[in-house]
Coordinates of C-alpha atoms and ligand atoms in Angstrom, one line a residue:
Chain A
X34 CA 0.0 0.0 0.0
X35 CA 2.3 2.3 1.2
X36 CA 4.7 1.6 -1.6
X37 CA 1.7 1.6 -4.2
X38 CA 0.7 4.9 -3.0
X39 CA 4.3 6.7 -3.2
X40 CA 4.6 6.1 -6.9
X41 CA 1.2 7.0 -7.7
X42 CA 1.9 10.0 -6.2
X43 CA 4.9 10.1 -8.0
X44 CA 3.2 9.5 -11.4
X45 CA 0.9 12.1 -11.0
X46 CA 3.4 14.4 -10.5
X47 CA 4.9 13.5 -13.7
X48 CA 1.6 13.6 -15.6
X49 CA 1.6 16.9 -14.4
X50 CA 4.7 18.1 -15.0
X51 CA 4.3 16.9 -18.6
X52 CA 1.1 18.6 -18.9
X53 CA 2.4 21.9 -17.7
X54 CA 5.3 21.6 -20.3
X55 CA 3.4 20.8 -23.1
X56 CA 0.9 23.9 -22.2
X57 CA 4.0 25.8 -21.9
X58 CA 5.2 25.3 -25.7
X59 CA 1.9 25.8 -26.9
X60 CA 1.7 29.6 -28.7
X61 CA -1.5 30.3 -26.5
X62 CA 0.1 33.0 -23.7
X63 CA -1.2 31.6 -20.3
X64 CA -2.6 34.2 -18.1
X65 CA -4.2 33.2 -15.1
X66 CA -4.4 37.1 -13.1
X67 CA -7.8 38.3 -14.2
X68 CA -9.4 35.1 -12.1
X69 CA -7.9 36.8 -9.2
X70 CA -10.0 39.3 -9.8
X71 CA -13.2 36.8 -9.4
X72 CA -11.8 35.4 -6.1
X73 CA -15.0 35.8 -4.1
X74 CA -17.1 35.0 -6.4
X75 CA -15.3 32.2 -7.4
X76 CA -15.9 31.0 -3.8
X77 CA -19.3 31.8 -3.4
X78 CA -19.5 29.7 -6.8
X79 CA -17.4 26.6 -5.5
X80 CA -19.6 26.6 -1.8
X81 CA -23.1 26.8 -4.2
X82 CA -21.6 23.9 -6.1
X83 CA -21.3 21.7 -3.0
X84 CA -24.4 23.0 -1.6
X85 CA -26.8 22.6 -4.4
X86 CA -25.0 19.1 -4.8
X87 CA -25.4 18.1 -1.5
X88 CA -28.9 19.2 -1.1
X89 CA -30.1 17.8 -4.3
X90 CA -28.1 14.1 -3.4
X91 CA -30.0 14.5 0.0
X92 CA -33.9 15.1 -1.9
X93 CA -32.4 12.1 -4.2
X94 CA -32.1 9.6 -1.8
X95 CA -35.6 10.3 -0.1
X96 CA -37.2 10.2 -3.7
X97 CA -35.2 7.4 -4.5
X98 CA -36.0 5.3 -1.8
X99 CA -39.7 5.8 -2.3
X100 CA -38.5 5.1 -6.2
X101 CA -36.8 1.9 -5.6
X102 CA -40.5 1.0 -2.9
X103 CA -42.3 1.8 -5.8
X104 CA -40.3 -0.4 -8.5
X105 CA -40.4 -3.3 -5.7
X106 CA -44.4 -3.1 -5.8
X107 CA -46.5 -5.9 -5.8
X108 CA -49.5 -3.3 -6.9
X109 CA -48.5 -2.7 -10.8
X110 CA -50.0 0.3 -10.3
X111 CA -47.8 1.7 -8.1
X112 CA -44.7 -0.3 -10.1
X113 CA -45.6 1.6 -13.7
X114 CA -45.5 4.9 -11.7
X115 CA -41.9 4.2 -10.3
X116 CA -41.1 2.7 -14.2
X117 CA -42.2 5.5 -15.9
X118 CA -40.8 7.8 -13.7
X119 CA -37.2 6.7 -14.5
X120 CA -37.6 5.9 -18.0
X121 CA -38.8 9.7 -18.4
X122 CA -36.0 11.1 -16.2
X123 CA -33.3 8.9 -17.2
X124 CA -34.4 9.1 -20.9
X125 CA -34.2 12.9 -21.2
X126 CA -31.4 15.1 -20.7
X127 CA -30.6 16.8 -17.4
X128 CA -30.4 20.3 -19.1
X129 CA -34.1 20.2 -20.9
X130 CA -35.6 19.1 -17.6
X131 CA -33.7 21.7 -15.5
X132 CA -35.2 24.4 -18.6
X133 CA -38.6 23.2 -18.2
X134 CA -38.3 23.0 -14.1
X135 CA -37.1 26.9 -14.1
X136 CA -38.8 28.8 -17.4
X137 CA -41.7 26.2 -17.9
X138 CA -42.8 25.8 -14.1
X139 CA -41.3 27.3 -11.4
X140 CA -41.0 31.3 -13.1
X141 CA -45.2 31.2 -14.4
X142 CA -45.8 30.7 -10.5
X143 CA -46.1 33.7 -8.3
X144 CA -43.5 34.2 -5.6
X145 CA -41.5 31.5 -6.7
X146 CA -38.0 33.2 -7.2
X147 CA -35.2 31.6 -5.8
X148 CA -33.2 29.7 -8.9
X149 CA -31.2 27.8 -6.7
X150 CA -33.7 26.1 -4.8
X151 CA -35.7 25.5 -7.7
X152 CA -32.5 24.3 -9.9
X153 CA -31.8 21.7 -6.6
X154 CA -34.5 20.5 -6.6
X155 CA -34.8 19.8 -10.5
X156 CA -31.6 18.2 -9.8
X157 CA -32.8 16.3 -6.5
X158 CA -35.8 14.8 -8.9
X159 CA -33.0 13.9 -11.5
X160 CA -30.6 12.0 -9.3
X161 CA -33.6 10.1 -7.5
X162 CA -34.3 8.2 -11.0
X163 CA -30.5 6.9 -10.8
X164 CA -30.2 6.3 -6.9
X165 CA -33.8 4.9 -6.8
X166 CA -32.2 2.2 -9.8
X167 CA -28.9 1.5 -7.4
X168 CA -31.7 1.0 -4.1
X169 CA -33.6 -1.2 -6.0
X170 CA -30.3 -3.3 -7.9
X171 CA -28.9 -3.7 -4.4
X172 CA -32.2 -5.1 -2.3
X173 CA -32.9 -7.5 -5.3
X174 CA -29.0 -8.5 -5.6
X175 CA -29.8 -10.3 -2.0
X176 CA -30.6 -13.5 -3.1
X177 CA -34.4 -14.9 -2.4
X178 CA -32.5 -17.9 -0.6
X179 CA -31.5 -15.5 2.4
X180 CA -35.2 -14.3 2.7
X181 CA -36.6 -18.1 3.0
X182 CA -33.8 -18.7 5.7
X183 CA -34.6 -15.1 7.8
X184 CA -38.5 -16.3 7.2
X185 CA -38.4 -20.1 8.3
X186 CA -36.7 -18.6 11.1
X187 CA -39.5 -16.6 12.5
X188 CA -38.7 -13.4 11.2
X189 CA -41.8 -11.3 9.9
X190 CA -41.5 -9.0 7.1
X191 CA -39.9 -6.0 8.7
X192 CA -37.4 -8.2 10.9
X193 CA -36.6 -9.8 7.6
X194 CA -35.6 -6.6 5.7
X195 CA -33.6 -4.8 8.8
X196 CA -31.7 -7.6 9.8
X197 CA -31.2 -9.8 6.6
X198 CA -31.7 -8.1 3.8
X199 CA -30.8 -4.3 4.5
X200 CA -27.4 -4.8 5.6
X201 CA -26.4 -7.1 2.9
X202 CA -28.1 -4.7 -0.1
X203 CA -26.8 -1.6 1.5
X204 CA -23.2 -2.9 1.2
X205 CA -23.4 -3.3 -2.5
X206 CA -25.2 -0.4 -2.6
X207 CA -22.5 2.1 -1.0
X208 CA -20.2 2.0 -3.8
X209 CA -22.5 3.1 -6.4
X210 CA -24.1 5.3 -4.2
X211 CA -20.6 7.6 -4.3
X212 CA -20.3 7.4 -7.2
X213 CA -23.3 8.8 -7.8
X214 CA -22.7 11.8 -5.9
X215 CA -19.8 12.3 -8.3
X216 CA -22.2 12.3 -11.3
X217 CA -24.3 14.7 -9.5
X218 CA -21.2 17.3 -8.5
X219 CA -20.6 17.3 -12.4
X220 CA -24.1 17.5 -13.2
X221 CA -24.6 20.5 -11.4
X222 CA -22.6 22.5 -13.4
X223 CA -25.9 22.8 -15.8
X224 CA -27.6 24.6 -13.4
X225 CA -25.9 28.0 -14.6
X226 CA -28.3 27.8 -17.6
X227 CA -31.4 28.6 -15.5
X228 CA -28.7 31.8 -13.9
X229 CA -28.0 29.7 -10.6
X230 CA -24.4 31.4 -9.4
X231 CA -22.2 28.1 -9.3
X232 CA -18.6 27.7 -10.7
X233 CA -19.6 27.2 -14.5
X234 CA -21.5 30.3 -14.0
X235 CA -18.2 32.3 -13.2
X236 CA -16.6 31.1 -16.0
X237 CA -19.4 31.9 -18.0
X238 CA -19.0 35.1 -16.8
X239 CA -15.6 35.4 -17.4
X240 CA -15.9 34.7 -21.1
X241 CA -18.6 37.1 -21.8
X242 CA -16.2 40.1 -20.7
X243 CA -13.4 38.4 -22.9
X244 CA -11.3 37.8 -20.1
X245 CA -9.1 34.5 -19.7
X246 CA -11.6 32.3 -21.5
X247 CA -9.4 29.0 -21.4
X248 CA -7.7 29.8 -18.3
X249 CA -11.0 30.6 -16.1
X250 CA -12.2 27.3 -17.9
X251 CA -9.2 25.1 -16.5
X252 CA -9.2 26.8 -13.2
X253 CA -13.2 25.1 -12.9
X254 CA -11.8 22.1 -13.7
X255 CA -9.3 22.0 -11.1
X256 CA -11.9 23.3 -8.5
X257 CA -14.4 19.9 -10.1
X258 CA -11.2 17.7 -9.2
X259 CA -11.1 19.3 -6.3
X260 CA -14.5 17.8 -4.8
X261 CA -14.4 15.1 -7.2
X262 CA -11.0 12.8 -6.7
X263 CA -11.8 12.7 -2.6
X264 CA -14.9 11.5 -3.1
X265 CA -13.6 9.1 -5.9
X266 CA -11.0 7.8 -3.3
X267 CA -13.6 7.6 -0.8
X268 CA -15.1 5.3 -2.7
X269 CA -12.3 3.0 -3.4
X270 CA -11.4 2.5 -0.1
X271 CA -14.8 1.8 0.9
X272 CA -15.1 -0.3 -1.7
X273 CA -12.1 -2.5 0.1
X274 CA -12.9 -2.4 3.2
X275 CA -16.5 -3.9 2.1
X276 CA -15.0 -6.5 0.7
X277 CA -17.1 -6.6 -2.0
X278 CA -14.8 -4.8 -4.4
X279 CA -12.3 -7.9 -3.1
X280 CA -10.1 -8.0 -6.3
X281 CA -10.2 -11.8 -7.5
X282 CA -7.9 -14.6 -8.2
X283 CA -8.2 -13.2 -12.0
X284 CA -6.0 -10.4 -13.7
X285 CA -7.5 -9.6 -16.8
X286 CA -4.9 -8.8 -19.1
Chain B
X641 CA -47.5 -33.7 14.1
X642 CA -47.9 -32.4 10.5
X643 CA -50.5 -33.9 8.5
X644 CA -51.0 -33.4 4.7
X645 CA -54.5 -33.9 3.3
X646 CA -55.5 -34.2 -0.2
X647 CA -52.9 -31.2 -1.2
X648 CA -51.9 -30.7 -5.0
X649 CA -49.5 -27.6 -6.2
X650 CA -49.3 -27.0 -9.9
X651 CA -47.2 -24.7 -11.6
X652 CA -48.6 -23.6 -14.8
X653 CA -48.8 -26.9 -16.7
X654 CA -46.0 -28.9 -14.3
X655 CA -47.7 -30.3 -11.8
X656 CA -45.4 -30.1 -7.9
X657 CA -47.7 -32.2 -5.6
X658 CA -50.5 -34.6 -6.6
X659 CA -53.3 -35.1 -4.2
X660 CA -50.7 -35.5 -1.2
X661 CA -52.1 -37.4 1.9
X662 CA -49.7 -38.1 4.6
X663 CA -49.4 -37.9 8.3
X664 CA -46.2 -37.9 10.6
X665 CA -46.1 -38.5 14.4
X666 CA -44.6 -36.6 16.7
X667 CA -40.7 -38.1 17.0
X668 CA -40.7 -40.1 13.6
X669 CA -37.9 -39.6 10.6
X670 CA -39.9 -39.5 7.5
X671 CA -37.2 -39.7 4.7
X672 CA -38.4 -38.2 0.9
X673 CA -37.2 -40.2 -2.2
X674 CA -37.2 -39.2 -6.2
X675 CA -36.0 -38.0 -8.8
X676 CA -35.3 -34.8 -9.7
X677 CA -38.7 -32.9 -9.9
X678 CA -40.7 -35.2 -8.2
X679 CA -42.0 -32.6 -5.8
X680 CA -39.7 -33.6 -2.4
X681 CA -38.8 -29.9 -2.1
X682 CA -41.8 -28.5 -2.5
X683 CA -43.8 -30.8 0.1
X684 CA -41.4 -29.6 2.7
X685 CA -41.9 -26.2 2.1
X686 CA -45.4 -26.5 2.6
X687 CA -44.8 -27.5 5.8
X688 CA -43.9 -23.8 6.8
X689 CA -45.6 -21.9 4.3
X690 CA -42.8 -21.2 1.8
X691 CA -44.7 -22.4 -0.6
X692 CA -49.1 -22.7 -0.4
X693 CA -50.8 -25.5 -1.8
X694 CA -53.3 -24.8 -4.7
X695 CA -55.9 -27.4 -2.9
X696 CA -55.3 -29.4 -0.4
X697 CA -54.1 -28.5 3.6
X698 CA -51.2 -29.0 5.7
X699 CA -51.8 -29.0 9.2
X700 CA -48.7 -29.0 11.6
X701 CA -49.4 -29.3 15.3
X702 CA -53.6 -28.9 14.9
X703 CA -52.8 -26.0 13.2
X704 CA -53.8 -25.4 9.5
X705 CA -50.8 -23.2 7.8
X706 CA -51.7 -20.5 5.9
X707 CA -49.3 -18.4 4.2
X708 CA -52.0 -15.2 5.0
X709 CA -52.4 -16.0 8.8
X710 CA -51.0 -13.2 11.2
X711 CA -49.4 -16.0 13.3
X712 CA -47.2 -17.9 10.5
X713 CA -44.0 -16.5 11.5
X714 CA -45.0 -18.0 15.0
X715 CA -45.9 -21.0 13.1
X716 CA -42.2 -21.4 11.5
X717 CA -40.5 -20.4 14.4
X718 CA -41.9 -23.8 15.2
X719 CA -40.8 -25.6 12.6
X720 CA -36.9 -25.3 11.6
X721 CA -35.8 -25.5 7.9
X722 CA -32.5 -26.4 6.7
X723 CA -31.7 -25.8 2.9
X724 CA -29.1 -27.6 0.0
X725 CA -27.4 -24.0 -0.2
X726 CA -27.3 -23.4 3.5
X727 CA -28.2 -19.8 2.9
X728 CA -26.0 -18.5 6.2
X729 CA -26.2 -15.1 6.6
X730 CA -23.0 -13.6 5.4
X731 CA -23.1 -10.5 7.1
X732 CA -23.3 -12.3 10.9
X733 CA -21.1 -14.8 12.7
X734 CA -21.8 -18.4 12.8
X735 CA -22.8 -17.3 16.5
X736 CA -24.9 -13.9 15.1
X737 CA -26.4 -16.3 12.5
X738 CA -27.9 -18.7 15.4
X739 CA -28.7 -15.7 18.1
X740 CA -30.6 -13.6 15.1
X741 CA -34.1 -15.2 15.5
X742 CA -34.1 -15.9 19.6
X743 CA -32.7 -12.3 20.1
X744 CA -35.8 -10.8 17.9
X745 CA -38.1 -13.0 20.2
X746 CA -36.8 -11.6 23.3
X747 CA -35.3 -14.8 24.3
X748 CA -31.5 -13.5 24.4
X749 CA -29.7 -16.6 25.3
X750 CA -26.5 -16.9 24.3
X751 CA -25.4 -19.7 26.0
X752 CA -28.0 -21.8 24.5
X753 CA -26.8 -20.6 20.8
X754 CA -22.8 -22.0 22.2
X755 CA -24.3 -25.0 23.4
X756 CA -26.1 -25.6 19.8
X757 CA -22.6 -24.6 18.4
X758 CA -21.3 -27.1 20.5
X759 CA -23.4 -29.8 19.8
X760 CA -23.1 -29.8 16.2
X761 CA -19.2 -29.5 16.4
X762 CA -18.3 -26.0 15.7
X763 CA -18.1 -24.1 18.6
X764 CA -14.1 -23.1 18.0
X765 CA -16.1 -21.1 14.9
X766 CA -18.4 -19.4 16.8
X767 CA -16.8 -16.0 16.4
X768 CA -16.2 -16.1 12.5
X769 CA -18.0 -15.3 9.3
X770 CA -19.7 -18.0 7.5
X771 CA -17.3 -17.1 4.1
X772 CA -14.1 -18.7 6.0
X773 CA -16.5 -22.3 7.0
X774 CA -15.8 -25.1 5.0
X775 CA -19.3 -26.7 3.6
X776 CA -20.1 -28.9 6.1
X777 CA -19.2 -26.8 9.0
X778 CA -21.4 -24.2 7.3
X779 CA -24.1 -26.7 7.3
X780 CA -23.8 -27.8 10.6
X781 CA -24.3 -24.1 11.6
X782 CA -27.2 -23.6 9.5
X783 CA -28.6 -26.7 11.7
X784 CA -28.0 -25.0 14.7
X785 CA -29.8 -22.0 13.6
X786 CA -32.6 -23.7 12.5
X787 CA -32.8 -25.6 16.2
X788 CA -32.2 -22.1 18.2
X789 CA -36.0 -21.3 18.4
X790 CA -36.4 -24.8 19.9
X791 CA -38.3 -26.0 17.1
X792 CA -40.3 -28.8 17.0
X793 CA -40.0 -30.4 13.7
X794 CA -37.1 -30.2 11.4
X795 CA -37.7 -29.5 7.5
X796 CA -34.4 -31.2 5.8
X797 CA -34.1 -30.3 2.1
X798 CA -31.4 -32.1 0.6
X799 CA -28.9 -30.7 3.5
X800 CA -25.7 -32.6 1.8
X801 CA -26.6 -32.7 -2.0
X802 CA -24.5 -29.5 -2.2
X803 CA -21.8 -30.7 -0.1
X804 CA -18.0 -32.5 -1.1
X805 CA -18.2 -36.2 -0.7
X806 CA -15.6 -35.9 2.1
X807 CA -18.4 -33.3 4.4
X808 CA -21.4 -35.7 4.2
X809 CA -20.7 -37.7 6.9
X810 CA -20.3 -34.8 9.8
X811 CA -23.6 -33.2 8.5
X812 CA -25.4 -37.0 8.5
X813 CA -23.6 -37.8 12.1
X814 CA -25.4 -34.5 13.6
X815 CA -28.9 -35.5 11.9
X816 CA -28.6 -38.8 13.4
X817 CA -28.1 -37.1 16.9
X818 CA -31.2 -35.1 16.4
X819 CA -33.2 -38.0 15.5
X820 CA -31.8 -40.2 18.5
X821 CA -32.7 -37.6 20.6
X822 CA -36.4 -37.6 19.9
X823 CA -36.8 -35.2 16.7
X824 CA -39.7 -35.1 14.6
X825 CA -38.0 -34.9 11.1
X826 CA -38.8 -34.5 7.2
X827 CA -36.1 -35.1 5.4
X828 CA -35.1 -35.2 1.5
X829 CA -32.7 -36.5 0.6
X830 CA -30.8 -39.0 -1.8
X831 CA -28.6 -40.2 0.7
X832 CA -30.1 -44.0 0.9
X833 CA -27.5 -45.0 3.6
X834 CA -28.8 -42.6 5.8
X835 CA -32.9 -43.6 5.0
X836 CA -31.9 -47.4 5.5
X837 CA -30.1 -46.4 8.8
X838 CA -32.5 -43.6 10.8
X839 CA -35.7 -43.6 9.1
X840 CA -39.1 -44.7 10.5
X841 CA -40.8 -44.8 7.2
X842 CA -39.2 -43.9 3.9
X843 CA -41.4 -42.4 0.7
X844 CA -41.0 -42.9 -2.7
X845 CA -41.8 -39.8 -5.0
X846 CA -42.4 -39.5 -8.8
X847 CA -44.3 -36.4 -10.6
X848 CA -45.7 -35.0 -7.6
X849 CA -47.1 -38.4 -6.0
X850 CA -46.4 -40.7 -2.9
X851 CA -45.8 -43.6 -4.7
X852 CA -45.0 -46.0 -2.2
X853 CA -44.6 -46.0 1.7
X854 CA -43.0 -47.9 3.7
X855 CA -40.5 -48.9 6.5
X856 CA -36.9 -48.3 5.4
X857 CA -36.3 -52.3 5.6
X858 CA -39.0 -53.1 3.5
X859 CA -38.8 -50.4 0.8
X860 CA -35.0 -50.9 -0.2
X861 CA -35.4 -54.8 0.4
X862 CA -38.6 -55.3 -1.5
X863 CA -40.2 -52.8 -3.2
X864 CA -43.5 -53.0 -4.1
X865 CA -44.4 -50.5 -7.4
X866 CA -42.3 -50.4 -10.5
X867 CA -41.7 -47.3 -10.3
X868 CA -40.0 -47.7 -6.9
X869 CA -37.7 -50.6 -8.0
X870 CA -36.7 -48.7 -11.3
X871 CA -35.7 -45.8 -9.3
X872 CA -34.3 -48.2 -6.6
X873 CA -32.2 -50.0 -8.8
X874 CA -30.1 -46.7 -10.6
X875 CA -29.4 -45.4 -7.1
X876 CA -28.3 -48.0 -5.3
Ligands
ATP1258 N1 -41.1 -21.7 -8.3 C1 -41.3 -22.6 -9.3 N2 -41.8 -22.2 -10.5 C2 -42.0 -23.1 -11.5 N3 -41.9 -24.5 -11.3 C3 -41.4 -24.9 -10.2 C4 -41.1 -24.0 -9.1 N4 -40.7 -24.8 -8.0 C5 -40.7 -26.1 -8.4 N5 -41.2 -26.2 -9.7 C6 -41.4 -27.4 -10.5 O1 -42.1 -28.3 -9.7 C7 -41.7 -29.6 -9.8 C8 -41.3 -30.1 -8.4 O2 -40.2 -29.4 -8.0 P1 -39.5 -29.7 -6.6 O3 -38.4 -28.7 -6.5 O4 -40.4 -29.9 -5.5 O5 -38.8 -31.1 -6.9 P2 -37.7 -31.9 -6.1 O6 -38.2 -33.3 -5.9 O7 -37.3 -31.1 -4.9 O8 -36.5 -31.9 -7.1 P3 -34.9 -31.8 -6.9 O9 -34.4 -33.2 -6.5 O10 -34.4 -31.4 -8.2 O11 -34.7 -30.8 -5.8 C9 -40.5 -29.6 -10.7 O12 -40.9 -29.9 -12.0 C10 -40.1 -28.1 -10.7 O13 -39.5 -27.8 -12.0
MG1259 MG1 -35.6 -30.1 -4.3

């Protein structure tokens, strides 16, 4: 591990050495000053990234739970609603939806007028389709033989689900589940198109006033990888210590 | 003790149980023959409800089971079940897998789940998770789960089909136990070494029927249907 980790490290310092030169011959003149002049509102940007992605993974999984109860229906009914629900969100892109949540709903109603709140919440209804599909995958990946074993025990229905079948789904389902809230960091960046101040937004900003285009570009890159590579690790190393991620005897390739 | 009368389970056109009548005292080994398909599995999970008969009922204990009654968990706490795959719970130890049920009930005894350990012959493994257990010890803990809500009949469905040749014999030895010591027992199986030696009464299955009936002396000695001494004769 330890070894492992040094020359990762290592390699990404060369990857990014490499980088740097290569930007460095290029004929573009790098100028990264005027995004000083954007500091705070870079900041403001970078804290209403996190917070409109937190708050929307938050209104995800409480949809997405009653998503994934509603695909797990007996009553078909109450399955085609949870169906059609994800087919629709996951079938159409996240920037018509977030279009039609802000300029199609939200701005015809009266006193509506916060664009963040309404752009989380598009978002929140978004990532619900996904995590609703990973609560779902991850109850039904128990298999049916550990629910006839909780059952002949004695176990009633609830019993059987909290101490059998819960723990064993929500395992598989933690992985994913990070992953997911990496999707939805990135995703968020669409929420400048309905005006919500995030990161992208700065940028955008930037370019409009012809200043440091590229540069103001790469900087909300960095500030993506910034949020995005902990939460990536995160999920590696929970990954391990689930043991579910447990490489195998087999090296492919 | 459990008493099936006149029950029949198809599915779609394949037909599980065919008009079923059978009783089984309190103490008796009742070993289940057949082929593949014959409908051995699916009797025994009638017996607690896993599976509900299309006409037909099962009775255990005076008591008609039904799938829709409030009580059938009570019911198959009654009644322990032990499966081909063993279906441990990964996610507890081989002790956390026996205390799961009695420590729902209220009945938080875990020196009875280390004596059940015990008597099956794994109590050094108390403490680990069932991923590092061989097959048979994982069966024999799977028995002791099944006996930790002090059951009174034991459902056996094919408990050492799925197990190395080598690991049948420490599952069988514990079975025997349990049926010295008084157990009622249901047990399929295609271990005939085992019917010969511990059963009361042995039956023959084909496509959903009892065929035949009879002590284990009698029905490996002298079979009486066709059907029986075909069967009889590729096993054995
Ligand atoms: N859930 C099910 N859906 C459809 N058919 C089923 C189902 N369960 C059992 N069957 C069918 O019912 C018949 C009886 O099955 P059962 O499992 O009771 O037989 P068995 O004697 O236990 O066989 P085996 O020795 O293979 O375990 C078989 O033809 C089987 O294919
Ligand atoms: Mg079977």
């Amino acid at each position: 591990m330890g070894r492992e980790f040094a020359t990762r490290v290592g390699l990404t310092v060369l990857f990014l050495a490499a980088l740097t030169a290569a930007f460095a011959r290029s004929p573009y003149e790098f100028d990264f000053s005027p995004i000083w002049a954007f500091r705070v509102r870079f900041v403001k940007g970078f804290l209403c990234t996190i917070g409109a992605t937190a708050l929307a993974y938050v209104v995800g999984l409480a949809l997405g739970v009653l998503v994934a109860i509603a695909r797990l229906s007996k009553n078909i009914f109450i399955r085609h609603i949870g169906d059609f629900y994800v087919e629709v969100v996951r079938g159409t892109p996240f920037i018509v939806q977030v279009a039609i949540a802000w300029w199609g709903i939200a701005s015809q109603i009266e006193g509506v007028e916060s664009r963040f709140i309404v752009g989380t919440l598009a978002l929140g209804v978004f990532a619900a389709a996904y995590m609703g599909e990973i609560l779902r995958a991850g109850i039904e990946s128990v298999e049916r033989g550990q629910f006839e074993a909780a059952v002949s025990l004695g176990l009633d229905r609830r019993q059987t689900l909290q101490y059998v079948v819960f723990p064993q789904a929500i395992k598989r389902m933690i992985p994913p589940m990070t992953g997911e809230l990496i999707a939805l960091t990135k995703e968020s960046s669409l929420l400048f198109t309905i005006g919500v101040v995030e990161m992208m937004s700065v940028a955008k900003d930037m370019k409009a006033k012809d200043l440091a285009t590229l540069e103001a570009l790469i900087f909300v890159a960095v500030l993506y990888l910034v949020i995005t590579i902990p939460l990536s690790l995160l999920a590696r190393r929970l990954e391990r210590k689930l043991g579910e991620g447990r490489r195998s005897g087999v090296d492919l390739l | 003790m459990i008493e099936f009368k006149g029950v029949s389970k198809r599915y779609g056109e394949v037909v599980a149980l065919e008009d079923v009548d059978l009783v089984i005292d309190k103490g008796e080994v009742v070993v289940l023959i057949g082929p593949s398909g014959s409908g051995k599995s699916t009797l025994l999970r009638c017996v607690n409800a896993l599976e509900t008969p299309d006409t037909g009922t099962v009775t255990f204990d005076n008591r008609v089971v039904q799938r829709t009654d409030g009580d059938v968990s009570e019911l198959r706490a009654q009644v322990g079940m032990v499966f081909q795959h063993f279906h441990l719970f990964p996610h507890l130890t081989a002790l956390g897998n026996v205390m799961l049920a009695p420590r729902l009930a209220r009945e938080r005894d875990e020196a009875h789940a280390r004596a059940l350990l015990e008597r099956v012959g794994v109590a050094d493994k108390a403490d680990v998770y069932p991923d590092t257990l061989s097959g048979g010890q994982k069966q024999r803990v799977a028995i002791a789960r099944a006996l930790a809500m002090r059951p009174k009949a034991m459902l056996f469905d094919e408990p050492t089909s799925a197990l190395d040749p080598e690991m049948v014999g420490e599952v069988l030895a514990v079975m025997r136990q349990l049926a010295g010591e008084g157990m009622t027992m249901l047990v399929a199986t295609h271990e005939m070494g085992f019917a010969r030696e511990v059963a009361h009464r042995v039956v023959f299955m084909d496509g959903g029927r009892l065929v035949e009936i009879a002590p284990p002396d009698e029905i490996f000695s002298n079979p009486q249907r066709k059907r029986t001494q075909a069967f009889l004769s590729k096993v054995l």
